[in-house]
Amino acid sequence: MEIDVIFKIAAIGIIVTIVCQVLKKSEREDIATIVSLAGLVIVLAVVLDMVADLFDSVRNLFDLF
């Protein structure tokens, strides 16, 4: 697993956390929830891409035999 993917996910988490805290302090909890969900969707897209690559690698491994 590449280390840069972990840093990307951590950066997204930090940015989402900061934005949510600012929005909650300004009494915009509804928008903070939407930002949290958007961050979750972005991270899930990154992880799903990695899982798809994993399945392709496993399929290619067993195609060799």
Short mmCIF file of C-alpha atoms in Angstrom, two decimals:
data_model
loop_
_atom_site.label_atom_id
_atom_site.label_comp_id
_atom_site.label_asym_id
_atom_site.label_seq_id
_atom_site.Cartn_x
_atom_site.Cartn_y
_atom_site.Cartn_z
CA MET A 1 0.00 0.00 0.00
CA GLU A 2 1.29 3.40 -0.88
CA ILE A 3 1.86 5.80 1.98
CA ASP A 4 0.61 8.81 0.02
CA VAL A 5 -2.93 7.42 0.02
CA ILE A 6 -2.89 7.36 3.82
CA PHE A 7 -1.68 10.96 3.87
CA LYS A 8 -4.45 11.98 1.43
CA ILE A 9 -7.12 10.38 3.60
CA ALA A 10 -5.65 12.00 6.72
CA ALA A 11 -5.54 15.40 5.02
CA ILE A 12 -9.17 15.09 3.97
CA GLY A 13 -10.09 14.18 7.54
CA ILE A 14 -8.23 17.14 8.99
CA ILE A 15 -9.75 19.59 6.51
CA VAL A 16 -13.26 18.26 7.07
CA THR A 17 -12.80 18.44 10.84
CA ILE A 18 -11.63 22.05 10.74
CA VAL A 19 -14.42 23.13 8.41
CA CYS A 20 -17.03 21.36 10.54
CA GLN A 21 -15.76 23.00 13.72
CA VAL A 22 -15.88 26.45 12.11
CA LEU A 23 -19.39 25.82 10.81
CA LYS A 24 -20.60 24.55 14.19
CA LYS A 25 -19.19 27.63 15.94
CA SER A 26 -21.10 29.81 13.49
CA GLU A 27 -24.28 27.81 14.20
CA ARG A 28 -24.45 26.09 10.82
CA GLU A 29 -24.80 22.49 11.98
CA ASP A 30 -26.78 21.47 8.90
CA ILE A 31 -24.03 22.56 6.52
CA ALA A 32 -21.43 20.93 8.80
CA THR A 33 -23.28 17.64 8.43
CA ILE A 34 -23.28 17.98 4.65
CA VAL A 35 -19.53 18.71 4.68
CA SER A 36 -18.96 15.62 6.82
CA LEU A 37 -20.94 13.48 4.41
CA ALA A 38 -19.07 14.92 1.43
CA GLY A 39 -15.75 14.09 3.08
CA LEU A 40 -16.96 10.56 3.75
CA VAL A 41 -17.99 10.12 0.11
CA ILE A 42 -14.59 11.35 -1.09
CA VAL A 43 -12.73 8.96 1.20
CA LEU A 44 -14.99 6.07 0.19
CA ALA A 45 -14.29 6.79 -3.48
CA VAL A 46 -10.55 6.63 -2.83
CA VAL A 47 -10.89 3.39 -0.87
CA LEU A 48 -13.17 1.80 -3.48
CA ASP A 49 -10.61 2.58 -6.16
CA MET A 50 -7.96 0.84 -4.07
CA VAL A 51 -10.21 -2.18 -3.52
CA ALA A 52 -10.87 -2.42 -7.26
CA ASP A 53 -7.12 -2.41 -7.88
CA LEU A 54 -6.73 -5.16 -5.28
CA PHE A 55 -9.33 -7.35 -6.97
CA ASP A 56 -7.67 -6.80 -10.34
CA SER A 57 -4.33 -7.85 -8.88
CA VAL A 58 -5.82 -10.99 -7.34
CA ARG A 59 -7.58 -11.88 -10.59
CA ASN A 60 -4.36 -11.41 -12.55
CA LEU A 61 -2.50 -13.54 -10.04
CA PHE A 62 -4.85 -16.48 -10.49
CA ASP A 63 -4.97 -16.05 -14.28
CA LEU A 64 -1.28 -16.95 -14.40
CA PHE A 65 -1.91 -20.53 -13.30
#
